[in-house]
Each structure stands twice: as structure tokens, then as C-alpha cells.
Amino acid sequence: MRTERYGPATDQVADLWLPDGDLPETGWPVVVLVHGGFWRHQYVRDLTEPLARDLARRGFAVWNVEYRRVPPPDRVIPDEDRGGWPNTLLDVAAAVDALADLDAPLDLTRVAVVGHSAGGHLALWLAGRSRLPAGAVGAAPRLVPTVAVGLAPVADLRRGERDGMGSGAMADLLGGASSDVPERWDLADPVQLVGHGVPVLLVHGEDDDSVPLAQSEAYAAAVTAVGDEVELLVDTCEHMAVIDPDEPLWQRAAAWLEQRCDAAPAHS
């Protein structure tokens, strides 16, 4: 594993994990991992490090992304290091686009974006970037993902706002309620960007009391309505179980990634 920088801000870094074993002729398929934590500053990419290790064993190169997050109101952070609108979205977009410039044997025709919770929001938003209007934050991607996986994702921001999810986390991210800055909510909401054509897997626990199953169900319904491909895996588990490599839901998600990206295990 090595840490690479994709921008000048403190948190514009990502860890690149490469598998052991024989290099495929076209390079390693790639998984971009985006951690959760309701976009708040105290949560960092070590949350998804166990998945990075598991995916590397399965034959994936892994790009475990850090990004600028929303600081608490009483914390003094330089403006260039503050997350929220638009920096959080700009960061994950830049991190994916930076794959094209890495000095590593990557197969950029096989790139999955995978995110958990608020990171699931960002992963699904990354899948929908091609739907953004010209000039919008994150528009004109250099690299379009092959597939996307939302692990207990925040997939419908306005529904989350109505449900009081995250104690105002969506408004903190976007700098105002949906009634105050509706254009930001439109551009940042994955459910508004369906029709992108990227196959999506949603993974959710029935016992999730942080991000309700209704979030994934709403996104799946929106994707189905426009005729794109989506699959929803549900089991009886809680919010953090979907990022535990030993849990059945993650193992099913990883197997789906292996199949879709034609990955081969790095170890026999």
C-alpha cells in the first residue's frame, strides 16, 4: 500500500493497494472505496481499510479515498481544508479522475466505485456524474465507472431530510436546507441523476437504524423507472455490518464485483 496525493489540500489523499500475484495482461481491475460518516470531519478512511485488504486479496487494485469533510462549528480549519459544498464533491470527482494519472498497472476499463453510508451517496453520485449539466460541480468526468455499489447508501437526500436522518447532515454538507439551496440539492442528489447507464448494486441491512432501508429502495425504484440496471441485496443486519469482510452481505457484494469486473484472486 502507498499513499498518493490527488490535490494540494490536506485531505486530498488516497491509499493505493495493489494485489500480490501475477499481473493480469491488461492491468488490475480497480475499486474506488469511499468511506462514510455523514460527511463529518471526525470520520476517516480507516473505516474502509478492512474492505481494501479484502478486495486486494480478491485481485483488485484499491483506491481508498480521503476527502474534505464538514468540520464541527467550533473547529477552526483553513478554508482550503474545509469540506461541504462544493469541496467534498469536487474531491471525490478529482480522486476518481486522478486514476488516469497514477503510475500503476491499472485497467481503467474495469473500475468500480464502492461507498458506505455517506460514502455510498458519493459513490452513487460519482456513477451519475455524466448526467450533470455542463459547468456543474463534478461534470465532464475523465473516467466513467464500470459499476457502482452502495453499501447502506444515503441515496435520496430529500427523503433523508424529511426523515430527519443524520441530524441535519445533508444541510450541513450542502450549506442549507433543500428549500434554501434547491439547485445544490438537485446537483448533489444521486436519485436525481439516474439514467447514467452504470449498473448498480445496493446492499442494505433491514436492521439499519442510521440509514433506513427506504433509502436504497427509493433509489432502486428510480433506476428501474428509467430502465437501467439495479440490484438490491437485503439481509437482517445493522449499519456497520455491510463493511465487515466476514459478514455475508459484504461477501455477496464482493462476489458481485468479482463477476462484473472479471477479477481473479491474488492468492490461491
Coordinates of C-alpha atoms in Angstrom, one line a residue:
M1 CA 0.0 0.0 0.0
R2 CA 1.2 3.5 -0.7
T3 CA -0.5 6.9 -0.1
E4 CA -0.8 9.2 -3.1
R5 CA -1.9 12.8 -3.3
Y6 CA -4.6 13.9 -5.8
G7 CA -4.7 17.6 -4.8
P8 CA -3.0 20.2 -2.6
A9 CA -5.4 20.2 0.4
T10 CA -4.5 18.2 3.5
D11 CA -7.2 15.5 3.0
Q12 CA -6.8 15.2 -0.8
V13 CA -5.1 11.8 -0.5
A14 CA -5.9 8.2 -1.1
D15 CA -4.3 4.9 -0.3
L16 CA -3.4 2.7 -3.3
W17 CA -3.5 -1.0 -2.6
L18 CA -2.1 -3.4 -5.2
P19 CA -2.6 -7.2 -5.1
D20 CA 0.2 -9.8 -4.8
G21 CA 0.4 -12.4 -7.6
D22 CA 0.7 -12.3 -11.3
L23 CA -0.3 -9.1 -13.0
P24 CA -3.2 -9.5 -15.5
E25 CA -2.3 -8.7 -19.1
T26 CA -4.5 -5.6 -19.1
G27 CA -3.7 -4.5 -15.5
W28 CA -5.5 -4.8 -12.3
P29 CA -9.2 -4.0 -12.1
V30 CA -9.9 -1.1 -9.7
V31 CA -12.2 -0.5 -6.8
V32 CA -12.6 3.1 -5.6
L33 CA -13.6 3.0 -1.9
V34 CA -15.4 5.9 -0.3
H35 CA -15.9 5.9 3.5
G36 CA -18.9 7.2 5.3
G37 CA -19.6 9.1 8.5
F38 CA -22.3 11.6 7.3
W39 CA -19.6 13.6 5.6
R40 CA -18.3 14.8 9.0
H41 CA -14.7 15.6 9.8
Q42 CA -14.1 13.0 12.6
Y43 CA -14.6 10.0 10.3
V44 CA -11.7 9.0 8.1
R45 CA -10.8 6.3 5.5
D46 CA -9.6 3.7 8.1
L47 CA -13.3 2.8 8.2
T48 CA -12.9 1.1 4.8
E49 CA -9.4 -0.3 5.2
P50 CA -10.7 -3.8 6.1
L51 CA -12.5 -3.8 2.8
A52 CA -9.4 -2.6 1.0
R53 CA -7.4 -5.5 2.3
D54 CA -10.2 -8.0 1.4
L55 CA -10.5 -6.6 -2.2
A56 CA -6.8 -6.7 -2.7
R57 CA -6.8 -10.4 -1.8
R58 CA -9.5 -10.8 -4.4
G59 CA -7.3 -9.4 -7.1
F60 CA -8.4 -5.8 -7.2
A61 CA -6.3 -2.7 -7.0
V62 CA -8.0 -0.5 -4.4
W63 CA -8.1 3.3 -4.3
N64 CA -9.2 4.1 -0.7
V65 CA -10.1 7.8 -0.9
E66 CA -10.0 10.5 1.7
Y67 CA -11.8 13.8 1.1
R68 CA -12.5 17.1 2.7
R69 CA -15.3 16.7 5.2
V70 CA -17.6 19.1 7.2
P71 CA -15.9 20.3 10.4
P72 CA -17.8 21.0 13.6
P73 CA -18.9 24.6 14.0
D74 CA -16.4 25.3 16.8
R75 CA -13.3 24.0 15.0
V76 CA -11.1 26.4 13.2
I77 CA -9.9 24.9 9.9
P78 CA -8.4 26.8 6.9
D79 CA -10.9 27.4 4.1
E80 CA -8.9 25.3 1.7
D81 CA -9.2 22.3 4.0
R82 CA -13.0 22.6 4.8
G83 CA -15.4 20.1 3.3
G84 CA -19.0 20.6 2.4
W85 CA -20.3 22.3 -0.8
P86 CA -18.6 22.1 -3.2
N87 CA -15.3 20.8 -1.9
T88 CA -16.5 17.3 -0.8
L89 CA -18.0 16.6 -4.2
L90 CA -15.0 18.1 -6.1
D91 CA -12.7 15.9 -4.1
V92 CA -14.2 12.6 -4.9
A93 CA -14.6 13.6 -8.5
A94 CA -10.9 14.6 -8.6
A95 CA -9.9 11.4 -6.9
V96 CA -11.6 9.2 -9.5
D97 CA -10.2 11.3 -12.4
A98 CA -6.7 11.0 -10.9
L99 CA -6.6 7.3 -11.5
A100 CA -5.8 8.1 -15.1
D101 CA -2.5 9.8 -14.0
L102 CA -1.3 7.1 -11.5
D103 CA 1.9 5.3 -12.1
A104 CA 0.4 1.9 -11.5
P105 CA -0.7 -1.1 -13.7
L106 CA -4.5 -0.4 -13.6
D107 CA -7.1 -1.5 -16.0
L108 CA -9.3 1.7 -16.3
T109 CA -11.9 -0.2 -18.4
R110 CA -12.8 -2.1 -15.2
V111 CA -13.4 0.5 -12.4
A112 CA -15.9 0.1 -9.7
V113 CA -17.0 2.8 -7.2
V114 CA -18.0 1.5 -3.8
G115 CA -19.1 3.6 -0.9
H116 CA -20.7 3.1 2.5
S117 CA -23.4 5.3 4.1
A118 CA -22.5 8.9 3.2
G119 CA -19.7 7.4 1.1
G120 CA -22.5 5.4 -0.6
H121 CA -24.1 8.8 -1.5
L122 CA -20.8 9.9 -3.0
A123 CA -20.3 6.6 -4.9
L124 CA -23.7 6.8 -6.5
W125 CA -23.1 10.5 -7.3
L126 CA -19.9 9.5 -9.0
A127 CA -21.8 7.0 -11.1
G128 CA -24.2 9.7 -12.1
R129 CA -21.6 12.5 -13.0
S130 CA -22.2 12.0 -16.7
R131 CA -25.7 13.3 -16.2
L132 CA -24.6 16.6 -14.7
P133 CA -25.1 19.7 -16.8
A134 CA -22.0 21.4 -18.3
G135 CA -20.2 23.6 -15.8
A136 CA -21.8 21.9 -12.7
V137 CA -19.6 20.7 -9.8
G138 CA -18.2 17.3 -10.9
A139 CA -19.4 17.5 -14.5
A140 CA -17.5 16.1 -17.5
P141 CA -15.8 13.1 -15.9
R142 CA -12.5 11.9 -17.3
L143 CA -13.3 8.4 -16.2
V144 CA -16.8 6.8 -16.0
P145 CA -17.1 3.8 -13.6
T146 CA -18.0 0.4 -15.0
V147 CA -20.2 -0.5 -12.0
A148 CA -21.2 1.1 -8.7
V149 CA -22.0 -0.4 -5.3
G150 CA -23.9 1.5 -2.5
L151 CA -23.4 -0.1 1.0
A152 CA -26.3 1.2 3.1
P153 CA -26.1 4.4 1.0
V154 CA -27.6 7.8 1.6
A155 CA -29.2 7.6 -1.9
D156 CA -32.1 10.1 -1.7
L157 CA -31.1 13.3 0.0
R158 CA -34.6 15.0 0.2
R159 CA -36.1 11.8 1.6
G160 CA -33.3 11.8 4.2
E161 CA -34.1 15.4 5.1
R162 CA -37.8 14.7 5.5
D163 CA -37.0 11.7 7.7
G164 CA -34.6 13.8 9.9
M165 CA -31.7 11.4 9.1
G166 CA -28.2 12.3 10.3
S167 CA -29.3 15.3 12.5
G168 CA -29.1 17.8 9.7
A169 CA -26.1 16.2 8.0
M170 CA -27.4 16.8 4.5
A171 CA -28.0 20.5 5.1
D172 CA -24.5 20.8 6.7
L173 CA -23.0 19.2 3.6
L174 CA -24.8 21.4 1.1
G175 CA -24.8 24.7 3.1
G176 CA -28.5 24.9 3.6
A177 CA -31.8 23.1 3.6
S178 CA -33.4 22.0 0.3
S179 CA -35.7 25.0 0.4
D180 CA -32.8 27.3 0.8
V181 CA -30.4 26.0 -1.9
P182 CA -32.5 23.7 -4.1
E183 CA -30.1 23.8 -7.0
R184 CA -27.3 22.3 -4.9
W185 CA -29.6 19.5 -3.7
D186 CA -30.6 18.7 -7.3
L187 CA -26.9 18.5 -8.4
A188 CA -25.8 16.5 -5.4
D189 CA -28.6 14.0 -5.1
P190 CA -27.9 10.6 -6.7
V191 CA -31.6 9.9 -7.2
Q192 CA -31.8 13.0 -9.4
L193 CA -29.0 11.6 -11.6
V194 CA -30.4 8.2 -12.6
G195 CA -30.3 7.3 -16.3
H196 CA -26.5 7.2 -16.3
G197 CA -26.3 3.6 -17.5
V198 CA -23.9 2.3 -14.9
P199 CA -25.1 -1.0 -13.3
V200 CA -25.7 -0.5 -9.6
L201 CA -25.7 -2.9 -6.7
L202 CA -27.3 -1.7 -3.4
V203 CA -26.6 -3.6 -0.2
H204 CA -28.7 -2.8 2.9
G205 CA -29.5 -4.3 6.3
E206 CA -33.1 -4.5 7.5
D207 CA -32.0 -3.5 11.0
D208 CA -30.2 -0.3 9.9
D209 CA -31.2 2.5 12.2
S210 CA -28.7 5.0 10.8
V211 CA -29.7 4.9 7.1
P212 CA -33.1 3.3 6.6
L213 CA -33.6 0.6 4.0
A214 CA -36.1 3.0 2.4
Q215 CA -33.1 5.0 1.0
S216 CA -31.9 2.1 -1.1
E217 CA -35.5 1.2 -2.1
A218 CA -36.2 4.7 -3.3
Y219 CA -33.0 4.7 -5.4
A220 CA -33.7 1.3 -6.8
A221 CA -37.2 2.3 -7.8
A222 CA -35.9 5.4 -9.6
V223 CA -33.3 3.4 -11.5
T224 CA -35.9 0.8 -12.5
A225 CA -38.3 3.5 -13.7
V226 CA -35.7 4.7 -16.3
G227 CA -34.9 1.2 -17.4
D228 CA -31.3 1.0 -16.1
E229 CA -29.8 -2.0 -14.2
V230 CA -30.0 -2.2 -10.4
E231 CA -30.0 -5.0 -7.9
L232 CA -30.9 -4.7 -4.2
L233 CA -29.4 -7.2 -1.6
V234 CA -31.1 -7.1 1.8
D235 CA -30.4 -9.1 4.9
T236 CA -31.1 -8.9 8.7
C237 CA -28.1 -6.8 9.8
E238 CA -27.2 -3.4 11.1
H239 CA -25.5 -0.4 9.5
M240 CA -21.8 -1.3 10.1
A241 CA -22.2 -5.0 9.2
V242 CA -22.1 -4.2 5.5
I243 CA -18.4 -3.1 5.8
D244 CA -17.3 -6.2 7.8
P245 CA -15.4 -8.5 5.4
D246 CA -16.7 -11.5 7.4
E247 CA -20.4 -10.7 7.0
P248 CA -22.5 -12.5 4.4
L249 CA -23.8 -9.3 2.8
W250 CA -20.3 -8.0 2.1
Q251 CA -19.2 -11.4 0.8
R252 CA -22.1 -11.4 -1.7
A253 CA -21.3 -7.8 -2.7
A254 CA -17.6 -8.7 -3.3
A255 CA -18.6 -11.8 -5.3
W256 CA -20.8 -9.5 -7.5
L257 CA -17.8 -7.2 -8.0
E258 CA -15.5 -10.1 -8.9
Q259 CA -18.0 -11.3 -11.5
R260 CA -18.7 -7.8 -13.0
C261 CA -15.1 -6.8 -13.1
D262 CA -13.7 -10.2 -14.0
A263 CA -11.3 -10.2 -11.1
A264 CA -9.1 -13.2 -10.2
P265 CA -7.9 -13.8 -6.6
A266 CA -4.4 -12.7 -5.9
H267 CA -3.7 -15.8 -3.8
S268 CA -4.6 -19.4 -4.5

